[in-house]
GROMACS .gro file of C-alpha atoms in nm:
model
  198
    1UNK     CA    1   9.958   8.318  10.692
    2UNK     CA    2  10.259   8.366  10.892
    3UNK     CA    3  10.493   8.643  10.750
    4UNK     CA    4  10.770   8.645  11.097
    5UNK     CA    5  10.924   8.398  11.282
    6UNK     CA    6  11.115   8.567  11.627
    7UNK     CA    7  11.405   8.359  11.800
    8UNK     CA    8  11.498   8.318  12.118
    9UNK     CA    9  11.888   8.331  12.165
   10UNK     CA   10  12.031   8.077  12.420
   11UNK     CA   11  11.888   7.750  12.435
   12UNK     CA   12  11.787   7.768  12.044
   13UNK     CA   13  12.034   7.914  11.896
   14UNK     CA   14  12.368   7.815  12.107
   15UNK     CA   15  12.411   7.585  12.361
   16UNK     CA   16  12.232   7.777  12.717
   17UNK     CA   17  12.446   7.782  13.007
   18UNK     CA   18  12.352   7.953  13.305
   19UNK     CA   19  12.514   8.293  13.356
   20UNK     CA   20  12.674   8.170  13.691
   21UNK     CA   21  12.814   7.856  13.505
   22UNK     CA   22  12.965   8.161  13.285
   23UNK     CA   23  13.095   8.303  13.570
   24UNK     CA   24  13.267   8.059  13.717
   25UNK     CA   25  13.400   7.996  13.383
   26UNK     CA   26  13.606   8.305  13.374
   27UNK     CA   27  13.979   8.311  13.486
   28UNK     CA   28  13.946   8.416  13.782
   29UNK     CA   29  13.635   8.247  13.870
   30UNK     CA   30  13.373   8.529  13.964
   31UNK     CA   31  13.060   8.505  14.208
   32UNK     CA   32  12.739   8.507  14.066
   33UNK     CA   33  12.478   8.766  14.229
   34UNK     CA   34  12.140   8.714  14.054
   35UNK     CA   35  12.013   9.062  14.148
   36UNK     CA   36  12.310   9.199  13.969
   37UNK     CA   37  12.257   8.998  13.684
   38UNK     CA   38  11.859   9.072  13.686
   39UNK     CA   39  11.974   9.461  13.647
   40UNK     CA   40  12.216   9.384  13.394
   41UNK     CA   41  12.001   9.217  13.159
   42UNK     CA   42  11.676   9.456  13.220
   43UNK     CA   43  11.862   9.756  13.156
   44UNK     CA   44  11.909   9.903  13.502
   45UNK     CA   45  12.307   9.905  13.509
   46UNK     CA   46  12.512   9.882  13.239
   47UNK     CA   47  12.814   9.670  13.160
   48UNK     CA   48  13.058   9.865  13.347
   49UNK     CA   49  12.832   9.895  13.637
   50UNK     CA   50  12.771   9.485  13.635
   51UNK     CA   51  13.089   9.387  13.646
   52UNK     CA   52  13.192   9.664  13.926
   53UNK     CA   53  12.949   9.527  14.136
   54UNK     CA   54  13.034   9.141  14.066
   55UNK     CA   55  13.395   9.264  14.156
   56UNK     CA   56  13.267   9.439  14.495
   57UNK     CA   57  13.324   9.138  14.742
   58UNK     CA   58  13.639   8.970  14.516
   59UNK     CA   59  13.974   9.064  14.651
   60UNK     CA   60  14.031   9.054  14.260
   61UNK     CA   61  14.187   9.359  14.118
   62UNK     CA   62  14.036   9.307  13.756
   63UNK     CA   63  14.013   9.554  13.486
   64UNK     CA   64  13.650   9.570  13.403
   65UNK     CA   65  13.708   9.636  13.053
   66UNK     CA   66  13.966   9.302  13.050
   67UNK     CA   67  13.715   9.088  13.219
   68UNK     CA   68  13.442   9.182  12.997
   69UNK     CA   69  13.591   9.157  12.698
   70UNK     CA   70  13.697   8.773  12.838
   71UNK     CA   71  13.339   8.682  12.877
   72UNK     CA   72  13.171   8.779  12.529
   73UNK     CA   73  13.475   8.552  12.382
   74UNK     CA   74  13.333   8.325  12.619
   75UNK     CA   75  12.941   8.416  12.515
   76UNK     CA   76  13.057   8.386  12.150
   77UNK     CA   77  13.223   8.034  12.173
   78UNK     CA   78  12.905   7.867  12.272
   79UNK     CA   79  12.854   7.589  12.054
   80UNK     CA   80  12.615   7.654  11.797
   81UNK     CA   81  12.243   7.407  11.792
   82UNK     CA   82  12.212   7.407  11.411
   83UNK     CA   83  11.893   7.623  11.442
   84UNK     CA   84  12.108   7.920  11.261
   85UNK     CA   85  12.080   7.722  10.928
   86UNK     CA   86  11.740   7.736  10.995
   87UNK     CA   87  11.715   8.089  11.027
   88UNK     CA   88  11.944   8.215  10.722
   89UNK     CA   89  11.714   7.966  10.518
   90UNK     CA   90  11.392   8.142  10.646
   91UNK     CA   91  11.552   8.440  10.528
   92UNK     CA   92  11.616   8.344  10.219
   93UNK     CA   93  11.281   8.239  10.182
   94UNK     CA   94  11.149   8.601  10.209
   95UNK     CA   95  11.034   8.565  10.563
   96UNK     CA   96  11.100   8.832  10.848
   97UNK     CA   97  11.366   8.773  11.134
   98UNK     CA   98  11.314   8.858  11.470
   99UNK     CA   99  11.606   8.784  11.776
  100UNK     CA  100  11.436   8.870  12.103
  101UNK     CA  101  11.667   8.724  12.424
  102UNK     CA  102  11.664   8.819  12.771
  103UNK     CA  103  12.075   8.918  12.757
  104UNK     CA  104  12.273   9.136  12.755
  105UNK     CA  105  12.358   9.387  12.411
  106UNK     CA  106  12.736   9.303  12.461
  107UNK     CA  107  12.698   8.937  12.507
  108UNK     CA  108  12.376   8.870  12.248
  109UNK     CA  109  12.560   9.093  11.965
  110UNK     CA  110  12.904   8.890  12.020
  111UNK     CA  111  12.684   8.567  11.946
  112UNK     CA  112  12.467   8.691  11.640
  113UNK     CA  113  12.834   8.780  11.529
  114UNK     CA  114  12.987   8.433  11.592
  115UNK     CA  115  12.691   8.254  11.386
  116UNK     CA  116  12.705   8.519  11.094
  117UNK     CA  117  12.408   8.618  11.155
  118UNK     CA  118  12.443   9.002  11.188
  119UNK     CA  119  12.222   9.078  10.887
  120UNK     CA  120  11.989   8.785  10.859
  121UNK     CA  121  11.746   8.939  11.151
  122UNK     CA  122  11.572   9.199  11.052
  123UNK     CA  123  11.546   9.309  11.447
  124UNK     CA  124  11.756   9.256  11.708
  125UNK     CA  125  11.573   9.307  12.033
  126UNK     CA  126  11.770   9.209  12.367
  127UNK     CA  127  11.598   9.261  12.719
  128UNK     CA  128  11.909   9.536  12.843
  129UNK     CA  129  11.810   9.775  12.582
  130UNK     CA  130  11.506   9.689  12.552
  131UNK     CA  131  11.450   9.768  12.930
  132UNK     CA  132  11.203   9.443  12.982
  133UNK     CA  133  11.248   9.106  13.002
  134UNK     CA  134  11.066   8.777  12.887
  135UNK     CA  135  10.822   8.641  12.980
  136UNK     CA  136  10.668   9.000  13.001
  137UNK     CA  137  10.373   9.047  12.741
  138UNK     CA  138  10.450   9.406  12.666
  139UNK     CA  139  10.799   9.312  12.567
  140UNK     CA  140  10.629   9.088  12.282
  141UNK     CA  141  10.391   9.390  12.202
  142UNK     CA  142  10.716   9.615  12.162
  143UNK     CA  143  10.847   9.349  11.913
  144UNK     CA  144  10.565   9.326  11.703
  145UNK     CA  145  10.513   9.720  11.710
  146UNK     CA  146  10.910   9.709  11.572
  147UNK     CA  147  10.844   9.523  11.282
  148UNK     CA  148  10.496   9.586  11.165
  149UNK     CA  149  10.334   9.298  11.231
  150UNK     CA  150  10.022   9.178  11.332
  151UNK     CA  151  10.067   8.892  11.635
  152UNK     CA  152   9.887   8.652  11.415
  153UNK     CA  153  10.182   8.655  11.140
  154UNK     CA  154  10.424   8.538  11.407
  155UNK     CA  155  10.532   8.252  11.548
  156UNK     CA  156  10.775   8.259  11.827
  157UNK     CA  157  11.049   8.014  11.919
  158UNK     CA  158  11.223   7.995  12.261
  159UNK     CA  159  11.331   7.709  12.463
  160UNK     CA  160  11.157   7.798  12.809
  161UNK     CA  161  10.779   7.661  12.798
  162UNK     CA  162  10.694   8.003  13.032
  163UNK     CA  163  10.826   8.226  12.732
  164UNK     CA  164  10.616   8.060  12.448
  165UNK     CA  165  10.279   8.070  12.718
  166UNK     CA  166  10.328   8.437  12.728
  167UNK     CA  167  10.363   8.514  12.357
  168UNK     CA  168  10.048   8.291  12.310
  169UNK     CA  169   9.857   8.548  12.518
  170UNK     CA  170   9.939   8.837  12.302
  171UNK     CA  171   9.803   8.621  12.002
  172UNK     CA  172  10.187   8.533  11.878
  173UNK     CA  173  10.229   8.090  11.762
  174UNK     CA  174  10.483   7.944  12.001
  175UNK     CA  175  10.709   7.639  11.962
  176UNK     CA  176  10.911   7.524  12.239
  177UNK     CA  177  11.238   7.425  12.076
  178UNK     CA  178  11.410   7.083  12.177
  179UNK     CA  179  11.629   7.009  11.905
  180UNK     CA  180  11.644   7.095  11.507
  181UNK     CA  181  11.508   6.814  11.394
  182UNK     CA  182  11.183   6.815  11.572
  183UNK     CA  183  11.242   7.222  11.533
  184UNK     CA  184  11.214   7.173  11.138
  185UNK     CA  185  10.912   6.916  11.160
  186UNK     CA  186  10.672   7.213  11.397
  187UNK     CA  187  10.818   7.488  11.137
  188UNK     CA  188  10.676   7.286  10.825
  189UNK     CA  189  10.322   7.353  10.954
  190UNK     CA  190  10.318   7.721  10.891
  191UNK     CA  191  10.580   7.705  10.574
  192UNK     CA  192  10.523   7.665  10.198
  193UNK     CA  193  10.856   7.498  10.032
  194UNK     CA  194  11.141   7.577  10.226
  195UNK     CA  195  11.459   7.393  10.221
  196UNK     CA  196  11.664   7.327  10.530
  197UNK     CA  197  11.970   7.294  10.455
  198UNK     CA  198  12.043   7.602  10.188
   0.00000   0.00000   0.00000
């Protein structure tokens, strides 16, 4: 029987938008490079470092520190899908958490703030630190070797179809998410008596 149920972060739990629609979001506006970005979120430069080089080819003389700080408020006001009423109820029903999003540790930690859900997951794995990034198998291996569990107690919930194919091959349930409703219906399958909404 399933024992852990892992989340994805953007696209389940908040709204997704695109890290250039982000970027272009800021005040000033600021290019996107999606090399840059790739490096960010796999661990190979660090905040600092990312927004440096975003600033390279900007005539923008930008604190980094200012600028960053501008776009985890920005991370952390995504609107929230519901699914994080979900999750605290899983908790409360005994079951272990799992967060696993290709992000950034800044940016995911600002969210998980936001929704309250700082100590609902019981692990908190985000690609930068982790140093990989979804849909790589071994980063699924490194989650279940963080929590104990066997690939068979999990069940795995992102919004990207490519994610949920590569947990399947490690052995891990997958459920693409489209909305909570239909969210709740595919979670009743592996769940005793759970409540939604408490």
């Amino acid at each position: 029987s399933k024992t852990t149920f892992i989340f994805d972060l953007g696209g389940v739990l908040v709204e997704s938008k695109p890290i250039e629609q982000m970027l272009t979001a800021l005040d000033p506006p600021l290019p996107y490079h999606k090399n840059i970005w790739t490096q960010y979120k796999s661990g190979i430069i660090d905040d600092a470092k990312f927004w440096e080089l975003t600033l390279e080819d900007t005539t923008y003389q930008l604190q980094t520190t200012a600028i960053s700080s501008q776009m985890t408020n920005l991370w952390a006001s995504q609107p929230a899908t519901g699914t994080h009423k979900i999750v605290k109820s899983l908790k409360n029903s005994g079951y272990t958490l799992v967060l696993l999003s290709n992000h950034s540790d800044l940016w995911a930690n600002a969210i998980i703030h936001k929704l309250e859900l700082t100590d609902v997951f019981d692990a908190v794995l985000v690609s930068e630190s982790c140093g990989m990034v979804k849909p790589n198998e071994d980063l699924f291996l490194h989650a279940l070797d963080v929590v104990g569990k066997a690939a068979e107690e999990c069940v795995f919930v992102d919004d990207k179809a490519v994610n949920i194919d590569a947990a399947m091959l490690v052995g891990i349930d997958g459920i693409v998410f489209e909305n909570v409703d239909s969210l709740w219906d595919q979670l009743k399958v592996y769940l005793g008596d759970v409540d939604s909404t408490n």
